[in-house]
Coordinates of C-alpha atoms and ligand atoms in Angstrom, one line a residue:
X1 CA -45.3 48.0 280.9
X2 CA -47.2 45.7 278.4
X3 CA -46.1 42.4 278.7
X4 CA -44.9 41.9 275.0
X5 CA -42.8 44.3 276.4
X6 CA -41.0 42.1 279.6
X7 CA -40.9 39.2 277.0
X8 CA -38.7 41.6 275.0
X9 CA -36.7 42.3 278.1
X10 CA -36.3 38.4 278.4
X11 CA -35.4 38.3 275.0
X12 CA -33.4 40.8 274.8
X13 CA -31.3 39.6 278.0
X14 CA -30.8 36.1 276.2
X15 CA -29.3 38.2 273.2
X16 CA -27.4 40.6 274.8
X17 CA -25.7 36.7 277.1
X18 CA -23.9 36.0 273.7
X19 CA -21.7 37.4 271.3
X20 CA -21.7 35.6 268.2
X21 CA -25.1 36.3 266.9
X22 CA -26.9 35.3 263.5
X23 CA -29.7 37.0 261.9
X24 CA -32.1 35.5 259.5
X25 CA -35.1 37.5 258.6
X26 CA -37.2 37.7 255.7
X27 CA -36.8 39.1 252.2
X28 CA -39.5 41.7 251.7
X29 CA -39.9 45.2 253.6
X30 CA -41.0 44.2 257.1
X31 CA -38.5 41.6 256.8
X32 CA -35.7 44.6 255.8
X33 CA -36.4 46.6 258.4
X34 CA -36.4 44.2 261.1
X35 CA -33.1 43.2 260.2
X36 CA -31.8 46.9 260.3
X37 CA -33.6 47.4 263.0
X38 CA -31.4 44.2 265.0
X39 CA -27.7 44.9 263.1
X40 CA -28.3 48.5 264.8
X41 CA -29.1 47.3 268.0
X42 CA -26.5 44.7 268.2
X43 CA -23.7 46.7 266.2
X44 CA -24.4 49.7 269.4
X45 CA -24.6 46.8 271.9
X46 CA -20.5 46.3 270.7
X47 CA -21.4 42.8 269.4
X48 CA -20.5 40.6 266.5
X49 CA -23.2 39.7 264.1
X50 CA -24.2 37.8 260.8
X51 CA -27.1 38.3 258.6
X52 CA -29.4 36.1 256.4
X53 CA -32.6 36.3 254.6
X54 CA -34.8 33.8 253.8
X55 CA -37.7 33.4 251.4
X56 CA -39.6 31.0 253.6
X57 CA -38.0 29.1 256.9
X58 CA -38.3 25.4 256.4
X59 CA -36.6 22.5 257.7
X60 CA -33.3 22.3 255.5
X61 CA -32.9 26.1 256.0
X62 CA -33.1 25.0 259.7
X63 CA -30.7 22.4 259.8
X64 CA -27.9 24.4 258.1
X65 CA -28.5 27.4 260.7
X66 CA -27.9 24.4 263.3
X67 CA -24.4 23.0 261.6
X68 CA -23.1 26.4 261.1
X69 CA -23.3 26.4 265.2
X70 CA -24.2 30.2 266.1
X71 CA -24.1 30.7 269.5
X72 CA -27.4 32.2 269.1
X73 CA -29.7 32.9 266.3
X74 CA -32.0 35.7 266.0
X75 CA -35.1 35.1 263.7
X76 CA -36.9 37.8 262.7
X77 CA -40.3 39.0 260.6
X78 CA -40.4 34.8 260.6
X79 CA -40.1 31.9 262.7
X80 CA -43.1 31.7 264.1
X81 CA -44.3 28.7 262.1
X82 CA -41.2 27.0 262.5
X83 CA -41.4 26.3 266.3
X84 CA -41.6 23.2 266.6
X85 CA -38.2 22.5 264.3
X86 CA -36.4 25.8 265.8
X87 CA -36.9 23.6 269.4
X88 CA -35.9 20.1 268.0
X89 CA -32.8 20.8 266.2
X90 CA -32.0 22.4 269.6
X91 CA -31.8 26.0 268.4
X92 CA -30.9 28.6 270.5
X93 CA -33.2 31.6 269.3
X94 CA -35.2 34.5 269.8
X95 CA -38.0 34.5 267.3
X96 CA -39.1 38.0 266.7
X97 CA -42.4 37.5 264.8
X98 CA -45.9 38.7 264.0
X99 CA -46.7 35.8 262.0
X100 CA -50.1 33.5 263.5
X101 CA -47.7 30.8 265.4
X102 CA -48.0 27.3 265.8
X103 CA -46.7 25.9 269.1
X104 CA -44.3 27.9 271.3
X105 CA -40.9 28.4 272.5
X106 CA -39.4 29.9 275.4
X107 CA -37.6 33.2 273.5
X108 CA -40.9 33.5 271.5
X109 CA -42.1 37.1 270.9
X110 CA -45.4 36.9 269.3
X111 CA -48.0 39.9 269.4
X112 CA -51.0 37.0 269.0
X113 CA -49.7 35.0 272.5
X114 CA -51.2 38.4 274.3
X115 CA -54.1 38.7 271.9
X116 CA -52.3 41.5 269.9
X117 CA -53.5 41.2 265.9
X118 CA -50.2 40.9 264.1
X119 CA -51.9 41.6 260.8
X120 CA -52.7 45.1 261.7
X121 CA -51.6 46.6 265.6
X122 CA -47.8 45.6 265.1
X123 CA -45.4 44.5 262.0
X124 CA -42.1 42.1 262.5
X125 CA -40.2 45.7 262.6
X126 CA -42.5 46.3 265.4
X127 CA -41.9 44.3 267.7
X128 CA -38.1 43.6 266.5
X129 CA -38.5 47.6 267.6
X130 CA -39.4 46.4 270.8
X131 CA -36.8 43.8 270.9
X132 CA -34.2 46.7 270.5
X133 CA -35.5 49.4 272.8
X134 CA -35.3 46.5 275.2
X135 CA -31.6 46.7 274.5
X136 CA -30.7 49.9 274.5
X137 CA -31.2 53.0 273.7
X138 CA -32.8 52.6 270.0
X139 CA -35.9 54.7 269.6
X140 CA -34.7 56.6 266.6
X141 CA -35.2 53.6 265.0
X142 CA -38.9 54.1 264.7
X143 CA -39.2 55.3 261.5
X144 CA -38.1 51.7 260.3
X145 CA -40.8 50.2 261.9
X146 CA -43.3 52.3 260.5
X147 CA -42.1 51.2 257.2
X148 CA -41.8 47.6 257.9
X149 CA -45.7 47.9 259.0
X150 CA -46.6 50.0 256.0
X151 CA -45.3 47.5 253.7
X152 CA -46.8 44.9 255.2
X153 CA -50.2 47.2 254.8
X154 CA -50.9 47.4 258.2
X155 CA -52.6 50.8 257.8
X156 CA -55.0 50.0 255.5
X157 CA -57.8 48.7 257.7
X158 CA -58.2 51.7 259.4
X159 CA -56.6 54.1 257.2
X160 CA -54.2 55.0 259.8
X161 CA -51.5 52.6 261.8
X162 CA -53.5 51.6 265.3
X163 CA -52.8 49.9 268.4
X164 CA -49.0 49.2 268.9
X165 CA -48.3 50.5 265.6
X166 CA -49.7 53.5 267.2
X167 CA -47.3 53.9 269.8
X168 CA -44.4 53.7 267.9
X169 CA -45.8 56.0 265.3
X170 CA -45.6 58.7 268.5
X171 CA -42.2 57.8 269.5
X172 CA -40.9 57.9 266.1
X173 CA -42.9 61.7 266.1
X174 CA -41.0 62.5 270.0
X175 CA -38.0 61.9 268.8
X176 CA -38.1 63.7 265.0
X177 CA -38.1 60.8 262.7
X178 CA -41.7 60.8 261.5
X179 CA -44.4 63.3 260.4
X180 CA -48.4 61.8 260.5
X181 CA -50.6 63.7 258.6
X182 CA -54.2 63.1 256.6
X183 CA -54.0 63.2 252.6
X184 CA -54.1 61.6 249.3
X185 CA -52.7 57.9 249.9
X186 CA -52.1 57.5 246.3
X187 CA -48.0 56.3 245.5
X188 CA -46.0 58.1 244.2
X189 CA -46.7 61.4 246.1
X190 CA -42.9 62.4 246.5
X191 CA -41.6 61.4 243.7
X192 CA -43.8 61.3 240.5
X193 CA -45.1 64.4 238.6
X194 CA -49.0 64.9 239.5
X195 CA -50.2 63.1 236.2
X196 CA -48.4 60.0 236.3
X197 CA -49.1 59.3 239.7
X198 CA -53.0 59.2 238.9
X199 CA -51.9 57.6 235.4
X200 CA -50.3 54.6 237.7
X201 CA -52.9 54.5 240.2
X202 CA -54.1 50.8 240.6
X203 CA -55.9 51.1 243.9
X204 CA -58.4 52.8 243.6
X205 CA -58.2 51.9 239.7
X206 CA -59.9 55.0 238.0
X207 CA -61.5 53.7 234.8
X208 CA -61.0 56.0 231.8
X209 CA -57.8 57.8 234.1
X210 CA -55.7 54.7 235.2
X211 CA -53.3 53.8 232.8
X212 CA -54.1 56.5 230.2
X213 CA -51.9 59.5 230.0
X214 CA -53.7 62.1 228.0
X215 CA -56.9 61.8 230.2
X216 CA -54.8 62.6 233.6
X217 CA -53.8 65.9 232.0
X218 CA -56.8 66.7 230.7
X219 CA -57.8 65.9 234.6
X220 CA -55.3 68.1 236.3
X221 CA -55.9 70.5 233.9
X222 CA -59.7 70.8 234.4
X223 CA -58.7 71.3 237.6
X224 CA -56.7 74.4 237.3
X225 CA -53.2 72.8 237.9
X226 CA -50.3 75.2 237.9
X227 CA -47.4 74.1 235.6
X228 CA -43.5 74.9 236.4
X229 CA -42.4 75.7 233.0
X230 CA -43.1 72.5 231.2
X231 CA -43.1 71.2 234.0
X232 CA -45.7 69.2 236.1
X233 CA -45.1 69.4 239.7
X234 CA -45.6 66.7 241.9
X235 CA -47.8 66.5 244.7
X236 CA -45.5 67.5 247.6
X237 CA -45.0 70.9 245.5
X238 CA -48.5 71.8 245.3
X239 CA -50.1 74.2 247.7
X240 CA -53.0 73.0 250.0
X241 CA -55.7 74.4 248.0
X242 CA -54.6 73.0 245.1
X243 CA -54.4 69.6 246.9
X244 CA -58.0 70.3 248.0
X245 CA -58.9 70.8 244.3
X246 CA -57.6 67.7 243.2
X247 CA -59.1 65.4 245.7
X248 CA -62.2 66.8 245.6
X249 CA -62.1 66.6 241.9
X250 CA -61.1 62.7 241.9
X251 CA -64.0 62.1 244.7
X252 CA -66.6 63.3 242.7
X253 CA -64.8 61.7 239.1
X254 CA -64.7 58.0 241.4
X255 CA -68.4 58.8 242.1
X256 CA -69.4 59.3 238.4
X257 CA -67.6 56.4 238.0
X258 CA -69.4 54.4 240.1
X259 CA -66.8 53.0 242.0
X260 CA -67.6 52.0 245.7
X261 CA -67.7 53.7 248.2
X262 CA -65.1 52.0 250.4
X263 CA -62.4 52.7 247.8
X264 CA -63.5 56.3 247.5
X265 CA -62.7 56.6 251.4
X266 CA -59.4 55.2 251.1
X267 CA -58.4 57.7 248.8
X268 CA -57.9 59.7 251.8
X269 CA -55.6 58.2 254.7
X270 CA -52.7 59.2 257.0
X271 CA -49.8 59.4 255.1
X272 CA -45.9 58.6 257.0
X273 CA -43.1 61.2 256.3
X274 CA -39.9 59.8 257.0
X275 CA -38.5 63.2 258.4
X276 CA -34.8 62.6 258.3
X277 CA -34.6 61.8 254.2
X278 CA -35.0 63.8 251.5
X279 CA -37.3 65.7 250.5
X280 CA -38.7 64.3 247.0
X281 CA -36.5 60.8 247.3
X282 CA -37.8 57.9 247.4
X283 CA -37.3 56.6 251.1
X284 CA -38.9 60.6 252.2
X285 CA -43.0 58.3 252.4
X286 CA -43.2 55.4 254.1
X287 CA -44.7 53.4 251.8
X288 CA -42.5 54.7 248.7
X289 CA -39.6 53.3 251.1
X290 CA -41.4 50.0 251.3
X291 CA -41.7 49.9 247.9
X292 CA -37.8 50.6 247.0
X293 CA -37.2 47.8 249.7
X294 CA -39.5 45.2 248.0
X295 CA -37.7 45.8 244.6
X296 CA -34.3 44.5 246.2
X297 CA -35.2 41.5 248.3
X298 CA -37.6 39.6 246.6
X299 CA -35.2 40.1 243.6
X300 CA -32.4 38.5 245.6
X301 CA -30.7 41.7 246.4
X302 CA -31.5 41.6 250.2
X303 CA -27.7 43.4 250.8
X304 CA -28.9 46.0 249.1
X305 CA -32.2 46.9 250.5
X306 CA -30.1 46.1 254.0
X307 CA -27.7 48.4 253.6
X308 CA -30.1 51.3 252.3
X309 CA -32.2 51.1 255.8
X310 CA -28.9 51.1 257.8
X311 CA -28.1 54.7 255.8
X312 CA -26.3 54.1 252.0
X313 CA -27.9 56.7 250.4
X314 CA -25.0 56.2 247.8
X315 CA -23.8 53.3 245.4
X316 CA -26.6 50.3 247.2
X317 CA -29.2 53.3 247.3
X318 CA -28.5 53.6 243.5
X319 CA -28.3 49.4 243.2
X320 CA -32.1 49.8 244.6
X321 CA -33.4 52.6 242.4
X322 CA -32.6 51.1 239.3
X323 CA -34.0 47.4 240.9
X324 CA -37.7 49.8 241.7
X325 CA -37.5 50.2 238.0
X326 CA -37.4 46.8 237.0
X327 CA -39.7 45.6 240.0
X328 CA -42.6 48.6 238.7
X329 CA -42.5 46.8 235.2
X330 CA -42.6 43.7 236.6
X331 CA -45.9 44.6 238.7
X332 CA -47.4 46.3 235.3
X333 CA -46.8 43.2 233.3
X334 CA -48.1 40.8 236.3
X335 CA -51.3 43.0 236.6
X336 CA -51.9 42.9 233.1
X337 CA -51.8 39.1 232.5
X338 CA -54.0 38.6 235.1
X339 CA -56.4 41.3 233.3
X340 CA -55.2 39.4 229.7
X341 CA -56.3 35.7 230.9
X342 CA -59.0 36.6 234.0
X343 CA -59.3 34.5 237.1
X344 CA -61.5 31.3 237.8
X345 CA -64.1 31.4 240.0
X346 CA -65.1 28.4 242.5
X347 CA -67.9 28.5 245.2
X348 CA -65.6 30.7 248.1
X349 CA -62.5 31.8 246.3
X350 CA -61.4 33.1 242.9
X351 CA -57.9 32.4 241.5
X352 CA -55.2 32.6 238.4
X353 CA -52.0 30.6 238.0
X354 CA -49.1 32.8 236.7
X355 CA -47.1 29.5 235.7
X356 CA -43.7 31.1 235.2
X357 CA -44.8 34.4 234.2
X358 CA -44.9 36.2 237.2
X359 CA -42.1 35.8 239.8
X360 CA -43.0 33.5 242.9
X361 CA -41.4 36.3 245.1
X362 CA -44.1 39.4 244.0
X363 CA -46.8 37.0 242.7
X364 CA -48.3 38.1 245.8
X365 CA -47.9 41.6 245.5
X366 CA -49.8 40.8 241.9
X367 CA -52.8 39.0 243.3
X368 CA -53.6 41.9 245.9
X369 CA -52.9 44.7 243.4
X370 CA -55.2 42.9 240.9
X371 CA -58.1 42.6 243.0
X372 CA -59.0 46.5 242.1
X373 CA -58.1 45.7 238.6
X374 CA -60.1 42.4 237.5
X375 CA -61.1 40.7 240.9
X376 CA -64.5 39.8 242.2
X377 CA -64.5 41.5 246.1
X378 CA -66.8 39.1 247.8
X379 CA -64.2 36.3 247.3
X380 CA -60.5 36.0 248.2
X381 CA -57.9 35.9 245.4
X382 CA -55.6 33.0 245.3
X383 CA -52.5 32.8 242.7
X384 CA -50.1 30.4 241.7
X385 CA -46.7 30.7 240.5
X386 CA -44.2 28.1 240.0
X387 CA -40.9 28.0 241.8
X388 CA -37.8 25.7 241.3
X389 CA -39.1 23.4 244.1
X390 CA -43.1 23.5 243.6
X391 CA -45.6 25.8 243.5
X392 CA -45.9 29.1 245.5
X393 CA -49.3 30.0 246.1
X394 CA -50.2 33.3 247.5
X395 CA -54.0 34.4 249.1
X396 CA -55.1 37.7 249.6
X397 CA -58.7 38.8 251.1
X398 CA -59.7 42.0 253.0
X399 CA -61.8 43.0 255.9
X400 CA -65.2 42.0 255.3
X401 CA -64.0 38.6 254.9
X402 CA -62.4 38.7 258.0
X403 CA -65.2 39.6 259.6
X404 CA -67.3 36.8 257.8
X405 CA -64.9 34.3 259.6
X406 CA -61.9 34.5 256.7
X407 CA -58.6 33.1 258.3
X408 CA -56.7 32.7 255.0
X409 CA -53.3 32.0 257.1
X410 CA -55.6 28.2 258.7
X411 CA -57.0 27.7 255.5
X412 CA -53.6 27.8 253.6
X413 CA -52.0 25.8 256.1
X414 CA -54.0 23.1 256.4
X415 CA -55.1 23.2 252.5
X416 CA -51.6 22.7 252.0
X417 CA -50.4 20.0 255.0
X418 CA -53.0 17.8 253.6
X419 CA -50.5 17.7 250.2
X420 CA -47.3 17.5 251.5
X421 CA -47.1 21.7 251.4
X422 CA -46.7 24.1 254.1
X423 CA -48.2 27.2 254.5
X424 CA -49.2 30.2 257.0
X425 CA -49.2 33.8 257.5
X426 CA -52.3 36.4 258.5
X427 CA -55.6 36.0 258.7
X428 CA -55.9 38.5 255.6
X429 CA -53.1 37.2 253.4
X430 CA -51.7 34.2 253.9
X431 CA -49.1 31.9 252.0
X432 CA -48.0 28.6 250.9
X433 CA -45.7 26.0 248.8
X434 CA -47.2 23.1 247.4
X435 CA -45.9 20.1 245.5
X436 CA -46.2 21.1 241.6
X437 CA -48.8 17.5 240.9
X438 CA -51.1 18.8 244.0
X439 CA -52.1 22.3 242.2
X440 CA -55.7 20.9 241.9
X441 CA -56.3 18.8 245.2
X442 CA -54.9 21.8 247.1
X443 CA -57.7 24.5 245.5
X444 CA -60.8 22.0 245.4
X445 CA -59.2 21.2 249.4
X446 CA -58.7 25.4 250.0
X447 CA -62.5 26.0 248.9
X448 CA -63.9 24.2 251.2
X449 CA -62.0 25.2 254.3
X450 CA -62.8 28.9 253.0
X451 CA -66.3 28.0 252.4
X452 CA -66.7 26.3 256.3
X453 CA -64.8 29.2 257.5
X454 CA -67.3 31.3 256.1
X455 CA -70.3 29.4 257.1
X456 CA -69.9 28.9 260.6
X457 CA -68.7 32.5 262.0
Ligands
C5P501 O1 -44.7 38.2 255.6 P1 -45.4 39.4 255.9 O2 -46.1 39.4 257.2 O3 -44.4 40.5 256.0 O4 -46.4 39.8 254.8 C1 -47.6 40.3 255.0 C2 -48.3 40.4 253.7 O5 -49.7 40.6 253.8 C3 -47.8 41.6 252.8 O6 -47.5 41.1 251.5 C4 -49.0 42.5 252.8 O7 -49.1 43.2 251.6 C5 -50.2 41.6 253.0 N1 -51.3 42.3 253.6 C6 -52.4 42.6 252.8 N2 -53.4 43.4 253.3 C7 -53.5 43.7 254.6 C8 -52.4 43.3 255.5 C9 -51.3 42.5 254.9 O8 -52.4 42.4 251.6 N3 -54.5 44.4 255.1
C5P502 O1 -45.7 35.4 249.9 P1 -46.9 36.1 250.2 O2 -46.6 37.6 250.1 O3 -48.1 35.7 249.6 O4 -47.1 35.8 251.8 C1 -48.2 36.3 252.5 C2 -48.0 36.0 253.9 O5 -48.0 34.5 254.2 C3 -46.7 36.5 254.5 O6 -47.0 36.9 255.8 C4 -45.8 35.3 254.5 O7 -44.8 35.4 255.4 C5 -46.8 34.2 254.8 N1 -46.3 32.8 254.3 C6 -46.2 31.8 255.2 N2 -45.8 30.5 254.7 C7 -45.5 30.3 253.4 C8 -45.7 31.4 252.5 C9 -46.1 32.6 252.9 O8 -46.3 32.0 256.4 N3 -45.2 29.1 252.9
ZN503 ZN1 -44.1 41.0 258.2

């Protein structure tokens, strides 16, 4: 047994001790699913719970955990920044996390303390999925995990999930839950007609296709498409060949195009069938799912998103669709004022401050969609967005960067201790909250970390 795995057993004993247990997770998709994934095991363990999600754990958000007295509390998808304060308020907690810690705790489960890369081999639904199977019988809750790690883009380094990730992909394919195959990785597979899929496509953004109706058709239609009526079909109604046709076609129109070849591979991936949902709905792909779960949390609607992984596929599942439809025009707005007003470029990083324009919650989302759209590769992308108490900042890179030395989650940390912030996350993407007056110290103070941790790998 790996020994993330007798931790959970520890873990999962100190849970299991108490009755009255609180959950506090985080408000985007990993975050969901990890609290689904614990209200299921605890709810078949016969015991009384609470739920809570969080944007960010600080220490007021601590201290009101602490007076409301749980007997224990359960912190998932988070926490593992907050060590130190979880310990000296005298917490009692499992921390469920796959965040880069500082310090350490006793109920800590942490993928990095055994060398384990929480940005890619296992997601906060991971190893809460471990947590759980350490508590009972729970595998059937794999297919949440899978989502939580696509959402938190853990396949997209390799194109497939790896390592941990791996392993709960094949129990979530033992027991029925979850289909793996190779295909087009573009959104919107189950549920969008053909055309609009490749109309919305942002990553890889097809100049002269992206965003332009008229052109798609003319694509699919070049391509010999077969209509239903009127019709289009989507993608899951299209036979094999036809699939064949249409990739084929958009790797030779990305190679006209010019675009690289790194983004012509990822066109291709494996793609996560959530077996047990419906066929053309919008929780049937895993990353779909992810996507209807990012529209309710970050949008305050965390119940919602909750109660649509633990099964309401009725009025919340609803609540949630109509939220995608908002949070889709909110990502289309955000992508195009960053293309509207461009980003600044300094020596080791590139950024844009949204101001209040784009929502501190997907501003994120925003700055890693955008690279494909406006962004300079060879640099991360760093945005701002104002909040009611400061400034969120938000830093994406990608792999070569990493690999150049890129650890955005010590950079934003200490960029932002040095100004009265606080900050962490992954080596890849990594965020922060800043006092509003410290905007500029904190990027001149971020470029230079970047730039060292670029110099001297
Ligand atoms: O808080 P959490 O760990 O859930 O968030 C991880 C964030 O990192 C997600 O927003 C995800 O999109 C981002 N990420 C990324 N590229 C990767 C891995 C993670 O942008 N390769
Ligand atoms: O908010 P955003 O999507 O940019 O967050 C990227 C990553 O940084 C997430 O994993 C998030 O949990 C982490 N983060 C953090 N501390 C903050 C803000 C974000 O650890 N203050
Ligand atoms: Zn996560």
């Amino acid at each position: 047994m790996h020994r993330l795995e007798t931790l959970a057993r520890q873990c999962a004993a100190a849970i299991l001790k108490e009755n009255d247990i609180h959950v506090v997770s985080h408000i985007d998709a990993d975050g969901l699913t990890s609290a689904a994934i614990m209200c299921t095991a605890l709810e078949r363990a016969g015991k009384d719970y609470t739920v809570d999600f969080v944007r960010q754990l600080d220490e007021s958000i601590l201290r009101q955990i602490a007076d409301t007295n749980p007997s224990i509390t359960v912190f998932t998808d988070l926490g593992s920044g907050m060590l130190e304060q979880i310990n000296g308020l005298g917490l009692n907690a499992v921390v469920s996390d796959h965040h880069i810690p500082s310090g350490d705790g006793p109920y800590h489960l942490n993928p990095h303390l055994f060398n384990i890369n929480g940005a890619y081999e296992i997601s906060g639904s991971g190893v809460t999925f471990l947590l759980a199977r350490a508590m009972g019988r729970n595998d059937d809750l794999a297919d949440l995990a899978v989502v939580g790690a696509v959402g938190d883009m853990q396949h997209v380094r390799q194109g497939k999930l790896i390592g941990i990730n791996r392993q709960i992909v094949r129990l979530g394919m033992e027991n029925g839950a979850i289909h793996c195959q190779r295909d087009l990785t573009m959104f919107g597979k189950q549920t969008r007609p053909v055309f609009r899929m490749l109309q919305y496509s942002s990553d890889p953004y097809l100049p002269g296709l992206s965003g332009n109706e008229d052109a798609c058709i003319g694509f699919l239609k070049d391509m010999g498409l077969r209509f239903q009526g009127e019709n289009w079909l989507k993608w899951i109604d299209l036979e094999p060949d036809e699939k064949q046709r249409v990739i084929s076609g958009l790797i030779q129109y990305c190679m006209s195009a010019g675009i690289a070849v790194h983004k012509i591979q990822r066109l291709v991936g494996e793609v996560y069938t959530l077996l047990r949902e419906r066929e053309g709905s919008e929780t049937r792909d895993a990353s779909e799912y992810s996507t209807l779960l990012n529209a309710t949390a970050r949008y305050d609607r965390a119940m919602t998103g909750l109660a649509v992984c633990r099964g309401d596929r009725n009025k919340e599942y609803e609540n949630a669709i109509e939220l995608l439809k908002e949070h889709r025009r909110n990502l289309v707005e955000g992508i195009n004022l960053v293309k509207g007003q461009g980003v600044k470029t300094l020596v080791n990083l590139q950024y844009f401050d949204a101001g209040d324009k784009i929502k501190d919650t997907i501003v994120g989302i925003v700055a890693g969609m955008s690279v494909s759209v406006v962004g300079n590769r060879k640099l991360p992308i760093i945005a701002f967005a104002d909040t009611e108490d400061g400034v969120k900042v938000s830093g994406r890179g990608n792999y070569d960067l990493v690999h150049k030395g890129l650890n955005l989650s010590a950079a934003m940390s200490s960029a932002a201790g040095s100004v009265n912030g606080m900050g962490g996350g992954h080596d890849i993407a990594a965020g922060a909250t800043i006092p509003k007056e410290a905007k500029s110290e904190f990027i001149r103070m971020l470029d230079r970390i970047i730039g060292t941790q670029l110099r001297t790998t």
